[in-house]
mmCIF file of C-alpha atoms in Angstrom:
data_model
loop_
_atom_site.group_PDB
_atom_site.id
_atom_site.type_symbol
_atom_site.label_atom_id
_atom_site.label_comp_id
_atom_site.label_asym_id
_atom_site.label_seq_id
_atom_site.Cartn_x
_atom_site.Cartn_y
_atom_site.Cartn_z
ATOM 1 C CA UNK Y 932 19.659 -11.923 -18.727
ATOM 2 C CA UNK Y 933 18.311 -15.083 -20.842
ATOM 3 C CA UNK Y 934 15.130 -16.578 -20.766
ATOM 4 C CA UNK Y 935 11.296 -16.319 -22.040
ATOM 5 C CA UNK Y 936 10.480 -13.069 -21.701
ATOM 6 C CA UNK Y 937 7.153 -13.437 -20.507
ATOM 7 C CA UNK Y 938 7.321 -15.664 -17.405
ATOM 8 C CA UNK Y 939 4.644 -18.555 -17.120
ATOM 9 C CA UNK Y 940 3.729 -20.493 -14.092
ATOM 10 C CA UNK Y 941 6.710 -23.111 -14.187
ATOM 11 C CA UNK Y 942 8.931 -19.941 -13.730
ATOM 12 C CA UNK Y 943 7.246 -18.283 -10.856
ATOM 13 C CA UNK Y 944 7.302 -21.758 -9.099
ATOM 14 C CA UNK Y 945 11.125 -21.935 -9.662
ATOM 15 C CA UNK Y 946 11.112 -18.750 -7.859
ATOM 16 C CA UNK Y 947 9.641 -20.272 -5.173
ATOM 17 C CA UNK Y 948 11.990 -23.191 -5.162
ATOM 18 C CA UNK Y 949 14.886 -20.791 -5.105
ATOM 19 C CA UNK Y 950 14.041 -17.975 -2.850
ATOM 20 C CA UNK Y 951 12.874 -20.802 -0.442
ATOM 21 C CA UNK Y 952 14.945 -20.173 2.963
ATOM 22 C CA UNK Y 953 15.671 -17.040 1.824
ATOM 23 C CA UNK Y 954 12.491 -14.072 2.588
ATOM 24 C CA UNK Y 955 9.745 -14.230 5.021
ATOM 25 C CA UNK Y 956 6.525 -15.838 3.967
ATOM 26 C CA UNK Y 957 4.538 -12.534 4.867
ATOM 27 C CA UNK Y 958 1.261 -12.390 6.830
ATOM 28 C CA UNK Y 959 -1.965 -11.796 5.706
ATOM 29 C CA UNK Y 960 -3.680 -9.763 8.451
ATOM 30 C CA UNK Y 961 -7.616 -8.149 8.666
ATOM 31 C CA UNK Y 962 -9.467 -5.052 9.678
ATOM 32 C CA UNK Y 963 -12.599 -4.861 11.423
ATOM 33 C CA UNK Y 964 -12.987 -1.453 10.335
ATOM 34 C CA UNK Y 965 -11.587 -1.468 7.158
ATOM 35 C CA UNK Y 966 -14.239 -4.079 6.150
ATOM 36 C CA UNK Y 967 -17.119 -1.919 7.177
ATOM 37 C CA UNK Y 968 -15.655 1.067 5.242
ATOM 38 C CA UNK Y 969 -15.320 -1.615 2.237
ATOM 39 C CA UNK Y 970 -18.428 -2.977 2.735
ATOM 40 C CA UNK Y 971 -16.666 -6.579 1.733
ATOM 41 C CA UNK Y 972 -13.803 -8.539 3.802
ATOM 42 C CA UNK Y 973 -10.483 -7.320 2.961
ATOM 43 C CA UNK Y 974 -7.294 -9.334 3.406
ATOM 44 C CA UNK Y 975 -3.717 -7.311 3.253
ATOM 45 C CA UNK Y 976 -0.867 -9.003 2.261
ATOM 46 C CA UNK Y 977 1.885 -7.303 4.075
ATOM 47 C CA UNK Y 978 4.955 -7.094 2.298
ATOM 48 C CA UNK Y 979 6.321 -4.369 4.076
ATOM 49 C CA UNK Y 980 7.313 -7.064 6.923
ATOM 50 C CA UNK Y 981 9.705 -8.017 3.797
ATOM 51 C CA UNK Y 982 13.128 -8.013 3.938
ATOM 52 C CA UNK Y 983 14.706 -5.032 2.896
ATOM 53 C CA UNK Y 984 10.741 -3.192 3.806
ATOM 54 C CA UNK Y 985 9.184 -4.125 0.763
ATOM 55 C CA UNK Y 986 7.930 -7.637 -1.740
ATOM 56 C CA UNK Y 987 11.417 -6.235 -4.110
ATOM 57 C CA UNK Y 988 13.610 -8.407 -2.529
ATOM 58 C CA UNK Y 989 11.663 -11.479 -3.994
ATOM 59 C CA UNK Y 990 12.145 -10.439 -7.653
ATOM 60 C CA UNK Y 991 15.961 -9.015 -6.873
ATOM 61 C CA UNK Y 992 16.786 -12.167 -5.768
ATOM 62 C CA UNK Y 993 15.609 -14.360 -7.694
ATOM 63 C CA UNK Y 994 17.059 -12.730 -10.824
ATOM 64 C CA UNK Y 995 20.425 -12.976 -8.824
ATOM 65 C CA UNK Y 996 20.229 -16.105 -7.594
ATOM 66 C CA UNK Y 997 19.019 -17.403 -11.623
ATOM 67 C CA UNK Y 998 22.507 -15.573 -12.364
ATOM 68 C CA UNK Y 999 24.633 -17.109 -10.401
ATOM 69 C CA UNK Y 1000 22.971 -20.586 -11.496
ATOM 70 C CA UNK Y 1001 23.867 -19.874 -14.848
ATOM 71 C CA UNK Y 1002 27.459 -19.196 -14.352
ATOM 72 C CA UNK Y 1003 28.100 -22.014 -12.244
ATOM 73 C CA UNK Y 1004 26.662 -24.388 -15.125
ATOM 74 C CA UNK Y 1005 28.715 -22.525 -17.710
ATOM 75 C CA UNK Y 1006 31.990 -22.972 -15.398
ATOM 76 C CA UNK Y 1007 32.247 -19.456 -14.645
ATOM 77 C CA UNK Y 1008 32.795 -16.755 -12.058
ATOM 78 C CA UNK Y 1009 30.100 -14.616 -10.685
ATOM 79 C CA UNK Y 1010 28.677 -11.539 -12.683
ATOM 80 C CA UNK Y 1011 31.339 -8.433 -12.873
ATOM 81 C CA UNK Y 1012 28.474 -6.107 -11.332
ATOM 82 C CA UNK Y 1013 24.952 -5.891 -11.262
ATOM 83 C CA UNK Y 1014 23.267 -2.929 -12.407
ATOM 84 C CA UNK Y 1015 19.832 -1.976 -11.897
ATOM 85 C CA UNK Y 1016 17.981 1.839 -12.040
ATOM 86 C CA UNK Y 1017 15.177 1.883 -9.529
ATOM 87 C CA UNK Y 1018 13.016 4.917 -7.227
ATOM 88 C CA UNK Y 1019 14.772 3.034 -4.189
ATOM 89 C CA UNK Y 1020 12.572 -0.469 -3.389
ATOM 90 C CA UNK Y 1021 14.256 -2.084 -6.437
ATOM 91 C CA UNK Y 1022 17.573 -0.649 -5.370
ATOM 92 C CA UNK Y 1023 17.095 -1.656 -2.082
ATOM 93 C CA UNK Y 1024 16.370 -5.635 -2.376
ATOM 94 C CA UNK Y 1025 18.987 -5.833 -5.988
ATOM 95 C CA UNK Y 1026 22.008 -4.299 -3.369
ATOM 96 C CA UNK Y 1027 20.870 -6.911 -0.697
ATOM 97 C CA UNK Y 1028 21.328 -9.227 -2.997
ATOM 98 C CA UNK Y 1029 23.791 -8.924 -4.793
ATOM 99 C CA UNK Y 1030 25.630 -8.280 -1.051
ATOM 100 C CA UNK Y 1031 24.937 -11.290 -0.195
ATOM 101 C CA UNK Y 1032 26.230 -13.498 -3.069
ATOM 102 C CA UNK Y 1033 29.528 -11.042 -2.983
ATOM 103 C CA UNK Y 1034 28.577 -9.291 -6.317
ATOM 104 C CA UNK Y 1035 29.417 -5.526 -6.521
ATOM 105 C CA UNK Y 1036 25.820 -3.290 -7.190
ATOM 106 C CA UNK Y 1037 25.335 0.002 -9.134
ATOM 107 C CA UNK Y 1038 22.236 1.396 -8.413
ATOM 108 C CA UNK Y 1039 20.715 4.230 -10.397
ATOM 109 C CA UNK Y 1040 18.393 5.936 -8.752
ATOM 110 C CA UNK Y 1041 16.463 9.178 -9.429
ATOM 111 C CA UNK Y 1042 17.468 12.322 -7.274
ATOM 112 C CA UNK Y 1043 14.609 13.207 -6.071
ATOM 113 C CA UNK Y 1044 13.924 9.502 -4.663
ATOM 114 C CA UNK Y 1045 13.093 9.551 -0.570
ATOM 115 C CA UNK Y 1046 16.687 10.324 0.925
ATOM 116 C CA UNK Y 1047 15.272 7.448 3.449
ATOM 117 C CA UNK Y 1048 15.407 4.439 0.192
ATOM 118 C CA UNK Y 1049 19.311 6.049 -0.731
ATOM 119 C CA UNK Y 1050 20.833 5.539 2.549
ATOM 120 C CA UNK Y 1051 19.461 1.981 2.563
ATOM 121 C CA UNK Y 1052 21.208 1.144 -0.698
ATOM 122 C CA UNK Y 1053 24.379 2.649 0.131
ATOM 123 C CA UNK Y 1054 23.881 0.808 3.479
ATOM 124 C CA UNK Y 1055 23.949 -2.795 1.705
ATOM 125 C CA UNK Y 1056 27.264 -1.678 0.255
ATOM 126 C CA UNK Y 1057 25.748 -0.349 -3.560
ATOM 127 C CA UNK Y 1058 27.039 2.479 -5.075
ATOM 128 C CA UNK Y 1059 24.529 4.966 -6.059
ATOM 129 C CA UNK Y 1060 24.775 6.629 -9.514
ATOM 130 C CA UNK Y 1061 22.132 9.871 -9.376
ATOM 131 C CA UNK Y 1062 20.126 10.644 -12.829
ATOM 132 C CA UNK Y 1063 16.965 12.779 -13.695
ATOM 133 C CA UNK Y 1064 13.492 11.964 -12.336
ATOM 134 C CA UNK Y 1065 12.453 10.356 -15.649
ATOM 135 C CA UNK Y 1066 12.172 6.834 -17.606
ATOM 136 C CA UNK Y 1067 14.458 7.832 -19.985
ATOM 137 C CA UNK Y 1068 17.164 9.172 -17.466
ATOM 138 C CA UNK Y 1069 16.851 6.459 -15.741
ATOM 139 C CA UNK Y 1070 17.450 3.579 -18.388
ATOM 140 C CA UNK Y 1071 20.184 5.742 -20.467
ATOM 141 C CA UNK Y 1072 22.427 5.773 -17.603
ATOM 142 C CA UNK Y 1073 21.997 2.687 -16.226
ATOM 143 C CA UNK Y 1074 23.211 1.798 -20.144
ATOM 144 C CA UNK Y 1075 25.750 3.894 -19.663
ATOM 145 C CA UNK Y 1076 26.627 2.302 -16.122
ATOM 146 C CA UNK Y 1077 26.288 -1.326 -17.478
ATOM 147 C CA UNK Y 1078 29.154 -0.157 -20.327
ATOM 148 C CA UNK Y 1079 31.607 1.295 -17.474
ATOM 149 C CA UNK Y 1080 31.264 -1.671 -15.248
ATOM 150 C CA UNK Y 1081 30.738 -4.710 -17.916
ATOM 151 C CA UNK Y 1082 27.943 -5.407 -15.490
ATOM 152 C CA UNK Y 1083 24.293 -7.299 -15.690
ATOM 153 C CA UNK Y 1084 21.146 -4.904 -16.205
ATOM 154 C CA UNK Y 1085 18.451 -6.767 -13.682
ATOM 155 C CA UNK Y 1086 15.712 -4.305 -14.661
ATOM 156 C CA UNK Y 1087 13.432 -3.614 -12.030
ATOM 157 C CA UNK Y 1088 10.295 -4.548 -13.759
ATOM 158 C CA UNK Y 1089 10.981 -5.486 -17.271
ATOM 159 C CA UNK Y 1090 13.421 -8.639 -16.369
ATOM 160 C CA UNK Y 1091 11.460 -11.939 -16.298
ATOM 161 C CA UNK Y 1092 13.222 -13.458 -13.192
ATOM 162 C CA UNK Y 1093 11.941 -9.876 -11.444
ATOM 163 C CA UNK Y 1094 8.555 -10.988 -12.612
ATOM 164 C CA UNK Y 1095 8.630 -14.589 -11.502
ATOM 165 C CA UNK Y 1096 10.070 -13.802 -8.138
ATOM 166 C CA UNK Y 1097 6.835 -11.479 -7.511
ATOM 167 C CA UNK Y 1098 4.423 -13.760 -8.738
ATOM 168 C CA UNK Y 1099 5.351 -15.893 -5.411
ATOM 169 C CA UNK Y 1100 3.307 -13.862 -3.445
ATOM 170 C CA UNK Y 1101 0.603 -15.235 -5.312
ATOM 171 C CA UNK Y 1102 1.203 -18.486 -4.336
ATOM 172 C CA UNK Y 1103 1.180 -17.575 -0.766
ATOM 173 C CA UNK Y 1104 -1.949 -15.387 -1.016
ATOM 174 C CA UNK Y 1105 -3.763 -18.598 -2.679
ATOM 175 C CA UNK Y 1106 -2.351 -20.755 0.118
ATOM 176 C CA UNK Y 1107 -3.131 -18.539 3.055
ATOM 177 C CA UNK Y 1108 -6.772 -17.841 1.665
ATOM 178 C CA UNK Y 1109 -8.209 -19.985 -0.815
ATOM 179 C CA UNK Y 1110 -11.461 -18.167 -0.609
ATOM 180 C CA UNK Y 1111 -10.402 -14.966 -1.917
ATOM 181 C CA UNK Y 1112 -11.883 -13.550 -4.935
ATOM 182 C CA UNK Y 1113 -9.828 -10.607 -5.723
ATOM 183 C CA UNK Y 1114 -6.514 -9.174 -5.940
ATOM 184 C CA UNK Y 1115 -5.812 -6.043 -5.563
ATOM 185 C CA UNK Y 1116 -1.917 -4.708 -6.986
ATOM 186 C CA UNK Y 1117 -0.595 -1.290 -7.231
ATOM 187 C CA UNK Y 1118 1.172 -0.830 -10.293
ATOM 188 C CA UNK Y 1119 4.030 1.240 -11.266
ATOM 189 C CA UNK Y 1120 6.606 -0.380 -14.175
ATOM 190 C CA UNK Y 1121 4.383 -3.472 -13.946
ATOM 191 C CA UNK Y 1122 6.473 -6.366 -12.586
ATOM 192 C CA UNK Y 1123 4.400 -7.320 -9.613
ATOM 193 C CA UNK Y 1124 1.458 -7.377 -11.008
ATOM 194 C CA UNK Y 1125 2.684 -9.046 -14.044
ATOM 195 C CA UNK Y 1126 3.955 -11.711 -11.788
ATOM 196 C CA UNK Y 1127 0.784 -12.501 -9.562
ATOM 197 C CA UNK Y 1128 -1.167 -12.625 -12.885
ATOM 198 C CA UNK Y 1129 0.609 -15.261 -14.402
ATOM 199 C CA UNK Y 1130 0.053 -17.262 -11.210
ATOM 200 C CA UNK Y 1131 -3.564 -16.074 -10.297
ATOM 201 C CA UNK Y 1132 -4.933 -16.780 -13.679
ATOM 202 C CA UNK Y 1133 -2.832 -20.181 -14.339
ATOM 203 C CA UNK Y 1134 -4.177 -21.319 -10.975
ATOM 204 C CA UNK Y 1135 -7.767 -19.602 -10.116
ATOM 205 C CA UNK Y 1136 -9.152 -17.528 -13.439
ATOM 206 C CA UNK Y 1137 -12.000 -17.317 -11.236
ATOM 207 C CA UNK Y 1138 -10.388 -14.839 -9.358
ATOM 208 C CA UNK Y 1139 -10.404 -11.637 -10.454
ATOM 209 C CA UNK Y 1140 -6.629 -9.385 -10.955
ATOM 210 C CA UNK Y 1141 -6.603 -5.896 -10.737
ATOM 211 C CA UNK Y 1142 -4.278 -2.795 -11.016
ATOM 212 C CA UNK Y 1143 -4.535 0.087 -8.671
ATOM 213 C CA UNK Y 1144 -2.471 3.522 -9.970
ATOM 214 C CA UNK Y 1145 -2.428 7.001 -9.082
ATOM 215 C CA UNK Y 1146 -4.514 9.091 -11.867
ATOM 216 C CA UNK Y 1147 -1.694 11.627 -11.980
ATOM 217 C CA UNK Y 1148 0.737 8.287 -13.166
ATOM 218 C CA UNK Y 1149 -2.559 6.660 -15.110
ATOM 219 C CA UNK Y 1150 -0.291 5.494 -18.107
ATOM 220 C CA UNK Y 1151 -1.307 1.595 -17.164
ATOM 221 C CA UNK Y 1152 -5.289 2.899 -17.347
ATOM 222 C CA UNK Y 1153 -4.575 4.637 -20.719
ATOM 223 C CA UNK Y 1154 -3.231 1.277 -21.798
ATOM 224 C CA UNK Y 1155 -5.819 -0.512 -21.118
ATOM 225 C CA UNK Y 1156 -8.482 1.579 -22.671
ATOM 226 C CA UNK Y 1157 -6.323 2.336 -25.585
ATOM 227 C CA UNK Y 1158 -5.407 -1.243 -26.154
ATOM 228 C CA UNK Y 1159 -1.695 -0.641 -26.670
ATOM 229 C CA UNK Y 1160 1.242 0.465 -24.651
ATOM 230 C CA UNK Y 1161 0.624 4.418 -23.612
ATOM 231 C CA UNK Y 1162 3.562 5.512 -21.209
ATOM 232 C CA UNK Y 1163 3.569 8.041 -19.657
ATOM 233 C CA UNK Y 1164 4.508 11.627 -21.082
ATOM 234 C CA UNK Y 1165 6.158 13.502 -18.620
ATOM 235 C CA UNK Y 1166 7.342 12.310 -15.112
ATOM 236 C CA UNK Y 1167 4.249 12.492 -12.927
ATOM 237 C CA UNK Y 1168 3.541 14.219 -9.540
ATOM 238 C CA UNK Y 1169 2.750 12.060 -6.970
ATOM 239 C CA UNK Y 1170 2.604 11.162 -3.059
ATOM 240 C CA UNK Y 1171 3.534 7.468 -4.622
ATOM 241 C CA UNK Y 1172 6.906 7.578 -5.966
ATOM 242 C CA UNK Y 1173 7.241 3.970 -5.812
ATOM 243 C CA UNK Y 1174 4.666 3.639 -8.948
ATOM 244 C CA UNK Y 1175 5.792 6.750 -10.843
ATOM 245 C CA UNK Y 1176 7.736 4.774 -13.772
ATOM 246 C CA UNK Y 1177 5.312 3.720 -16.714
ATOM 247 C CA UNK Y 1178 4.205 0.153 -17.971
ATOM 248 C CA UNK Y 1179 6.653 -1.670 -20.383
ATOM 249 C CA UNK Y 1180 7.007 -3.552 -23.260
ATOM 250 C CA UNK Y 1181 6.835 -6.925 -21.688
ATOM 251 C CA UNK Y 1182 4.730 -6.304 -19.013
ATOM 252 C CA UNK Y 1183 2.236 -4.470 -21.115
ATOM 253 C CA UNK Y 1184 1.126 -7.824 -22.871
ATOM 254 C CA UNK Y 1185 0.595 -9.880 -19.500
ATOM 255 C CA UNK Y 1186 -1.877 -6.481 -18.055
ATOM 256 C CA UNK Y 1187 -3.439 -6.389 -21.203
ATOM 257 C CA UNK Y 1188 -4.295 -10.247 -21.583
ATOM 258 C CA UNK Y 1189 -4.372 -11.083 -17.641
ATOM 259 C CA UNK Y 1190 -5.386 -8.035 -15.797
ATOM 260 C CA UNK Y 1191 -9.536 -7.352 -15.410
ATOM 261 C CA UNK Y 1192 -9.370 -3.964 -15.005
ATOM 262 C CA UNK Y 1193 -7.360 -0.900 -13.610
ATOM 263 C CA UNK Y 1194 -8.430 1.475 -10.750
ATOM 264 C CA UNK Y 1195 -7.483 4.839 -10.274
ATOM 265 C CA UNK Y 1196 -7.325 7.472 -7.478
ATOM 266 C CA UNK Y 1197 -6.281 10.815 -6.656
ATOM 267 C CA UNK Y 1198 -3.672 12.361 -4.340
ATOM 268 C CA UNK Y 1199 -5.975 12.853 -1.865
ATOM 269 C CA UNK Y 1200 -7.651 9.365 -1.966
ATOM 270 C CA UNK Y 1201 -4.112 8.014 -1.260
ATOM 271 C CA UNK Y 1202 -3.285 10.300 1.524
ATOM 272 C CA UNK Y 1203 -6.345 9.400 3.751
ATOM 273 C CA UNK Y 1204 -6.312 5.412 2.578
ATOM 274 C CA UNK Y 1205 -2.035 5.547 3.859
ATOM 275 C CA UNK Y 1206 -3.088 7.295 7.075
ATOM 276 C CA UNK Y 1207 -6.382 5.104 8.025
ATOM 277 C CA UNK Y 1208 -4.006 1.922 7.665
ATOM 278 C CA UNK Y 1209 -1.761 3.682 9.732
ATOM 279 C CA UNK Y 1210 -4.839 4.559 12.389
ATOM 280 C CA UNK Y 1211 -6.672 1.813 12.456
ATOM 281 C CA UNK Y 1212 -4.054 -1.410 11.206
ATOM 282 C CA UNK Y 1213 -0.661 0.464 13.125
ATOM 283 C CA UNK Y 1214 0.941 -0.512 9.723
ATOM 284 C CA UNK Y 1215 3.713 1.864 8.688
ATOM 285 C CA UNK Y 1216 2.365 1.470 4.937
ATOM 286 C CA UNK Y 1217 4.696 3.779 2.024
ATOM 287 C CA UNK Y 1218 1.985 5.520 0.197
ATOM 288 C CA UNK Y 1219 2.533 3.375 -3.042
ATOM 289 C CA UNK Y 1220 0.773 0.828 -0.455
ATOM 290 C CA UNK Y 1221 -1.938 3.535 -0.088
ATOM 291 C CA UNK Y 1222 -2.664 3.485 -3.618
ATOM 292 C CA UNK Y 1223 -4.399 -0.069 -3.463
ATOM 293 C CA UNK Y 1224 -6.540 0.454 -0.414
ATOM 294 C CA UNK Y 1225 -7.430 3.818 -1.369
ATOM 295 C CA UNK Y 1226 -8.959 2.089 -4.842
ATOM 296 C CA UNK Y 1227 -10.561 -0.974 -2.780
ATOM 297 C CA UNK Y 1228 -12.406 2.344 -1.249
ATOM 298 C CA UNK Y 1229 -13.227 4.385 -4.106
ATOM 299 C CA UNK Y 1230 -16.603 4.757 -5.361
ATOM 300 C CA UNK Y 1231 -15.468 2.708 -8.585
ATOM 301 C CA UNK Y 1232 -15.037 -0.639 -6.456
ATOM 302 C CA UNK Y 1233 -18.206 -0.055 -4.969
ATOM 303 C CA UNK Y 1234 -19.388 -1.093 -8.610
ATOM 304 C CA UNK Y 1235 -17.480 -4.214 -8.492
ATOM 305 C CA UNK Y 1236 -20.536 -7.101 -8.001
ATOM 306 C CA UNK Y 1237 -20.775 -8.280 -4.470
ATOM 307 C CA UNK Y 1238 -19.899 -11.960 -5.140
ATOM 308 C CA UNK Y 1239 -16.548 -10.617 -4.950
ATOM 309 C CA UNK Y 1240 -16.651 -10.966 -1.376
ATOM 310 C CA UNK Y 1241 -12.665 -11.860 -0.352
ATOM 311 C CA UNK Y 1242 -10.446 -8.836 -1.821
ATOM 312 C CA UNK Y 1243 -6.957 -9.382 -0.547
ATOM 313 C CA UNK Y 1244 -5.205 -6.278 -1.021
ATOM 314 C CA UNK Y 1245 -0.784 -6.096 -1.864
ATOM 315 C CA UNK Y 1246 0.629 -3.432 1.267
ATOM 316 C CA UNK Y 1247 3.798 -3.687 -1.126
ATOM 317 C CA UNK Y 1248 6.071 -2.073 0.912
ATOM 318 C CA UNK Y 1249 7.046 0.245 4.396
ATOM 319 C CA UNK Y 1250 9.659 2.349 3.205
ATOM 320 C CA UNK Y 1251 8.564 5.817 4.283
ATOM 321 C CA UNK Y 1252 10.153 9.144 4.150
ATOM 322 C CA UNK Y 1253 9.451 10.140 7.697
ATOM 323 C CA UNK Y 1254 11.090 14.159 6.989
ATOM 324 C CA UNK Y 1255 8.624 14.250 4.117
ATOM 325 C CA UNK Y 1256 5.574 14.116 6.119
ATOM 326 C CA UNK Y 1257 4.706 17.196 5.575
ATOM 327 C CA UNK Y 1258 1.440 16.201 3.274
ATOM 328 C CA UNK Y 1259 0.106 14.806 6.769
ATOM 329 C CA UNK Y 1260 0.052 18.074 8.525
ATOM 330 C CA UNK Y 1261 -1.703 19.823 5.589
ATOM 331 C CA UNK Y 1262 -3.901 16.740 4.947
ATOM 332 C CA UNK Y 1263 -5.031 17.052 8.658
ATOM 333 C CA UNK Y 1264 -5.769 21.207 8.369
ATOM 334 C CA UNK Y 1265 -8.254 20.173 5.646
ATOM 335 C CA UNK Y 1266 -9.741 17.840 8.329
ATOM 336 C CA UNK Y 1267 -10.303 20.650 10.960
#
């Protein structure tokens, strides 16, 4: 797809123009208890109300609608295919769609992605193309994919349009709470966060951006401290397979010029931060949504100053394996 490849603020609001009509402007909703826990007022931003259960469907359509928009001022017909490679969210909002603009979808997804996030792409009408549970799986056959079909890559994180779409849910965050102080992202390729810190810091720079991650998929952390792109090594083991892929090339230079700092937590942080929002909020969070308010209650926020009162926090998306529950069961033997 053409375009910048680092989206500014002009883009993002284009995204809002265009997706307007289109998603749900999602609620922000509070917790009593989760404050007190916090010891500051959170805010969650619940994008797994989202169409298609997660904030996806705002960078997946975008990037489709932008497409279409191009061909129609260039006097031609819509895209052969579009082609995407995604742990199932991506998938999920690019095969919605593309469905909906009557644009045929390949969707390359990793086979070990929740069986729950497949069915829901073949459900919009996508064809599913399986690969290996890493990076480089992933993008070789969705290049191999894009030859076969003569079809459009719309990378899930990487792509520009992706980007801007996302960053709308900064806009809304800054509209629906003008006091807050913090954001709080989970981060997995990058796109997201990318997005809402192109808006955040074009808009507020007061208010602070930063990236929660797994430390079993820390390649964004080892970034950061590094000071160049570090991806990472091997494909990582986690309860978060939503934020398993690594940073990329242009995402990488919005985190490192945009993003305050990066949080990390463990396995176990994420568990019991997915199940208390299940407990105490009745939100039917994905773990990847975990990861952020697991880091909002880590020991290494508690360092944060206390000026930053407002933290709104990204529930990204809903999309949970309910037959892989099994971490629940063990998670509530260590409990007894």
């Amino acid at each position: 797809m053409a375009g910048p490849l680092r989206p500014g603020l002009a883009e993002v609001r284009a995204a809002e123009r265009r997706l307007r009509g289109r998603l749900h402007r999602t609620p922000l909703l509070t917790s009593a208890g989760l404050d007190r826990l916090a010891g500051r007022r959170l805010l969650f931003k619940c994008e797994l109300f989202q169409r298609t259960g997660s904030f996806k469907i705002r960078g997946a359509l975008n990037a489709v609608r932008s497409l279409v928009e191009e061909s129609e001022r260039a006097g031609g017909g819509l895209p052969r295919a579009v082609v995407t490679h995604s742990s199932g969210n991506h998938g999920q909002a690019l095969a919605c769609a593309a469905q909906a603009e009557g644009i045929p979808a390949y969707i390359v997804v990793p086979r070990t992605a929740p069986r729950c996030k497949q069915a829901a792409i073949r459900a919009y009408g996508a064809t599913l193309v399986p690969c290996e549970p890493s990076d480089e799986s992933r993008a070789e056959t969705a290049a191999r994919v894009v030859q076969e079909t003569g079809g459009v890559l719309v990378h899930p994180n990487q792509e520009p349009a992706v980007m801007a779409g996302q960053g709308t849910i900064a806009l809304e965050v800054l509209e629906q709470a003008p006091e807050v102080n913090a954001v709080v992202v989970p981060v997995g390729g990058g796109g997201m966060i990318a997005g809402i810190a192109v808006a955040i810091k074009a808009l507020r720079p007061d208010v602070k951006v930063f990236a929660a991650e797994p430390r079993n998929a820390d390649d964004c952390y080892q970034s950061k401290v590094r000071g160049e792109l570090t991806p990472n090594l091997h494909p990582p083991d986690t309860i978060a397979d939503a934020v398993k892929t690594s940073i990329g090339p242009n995402t990488w230079p919005i985190i490192r010029d945009l993003v305050d700092d990066v949080l990390t937590v463990s396995e176990e942080e994420i568990k019991r931060a997915t199940r208390l929002v299940w407990e105490r909020m009745k939100l039917l969070i994905e773990p990847t949504a975990g990861v952020g308010v697991a880091a909002v209650l880590s020991e290494q926020f508690q360092a944060i100053p206390r000026d930053v009162e407002n933290v709104c926090i990204v529930l990204c998306g809903g999309n949970v394996d309910l037959s892989s529950l099994t971490w629940l069961t063990e998670l509530l033997g260590k409990a007894e």
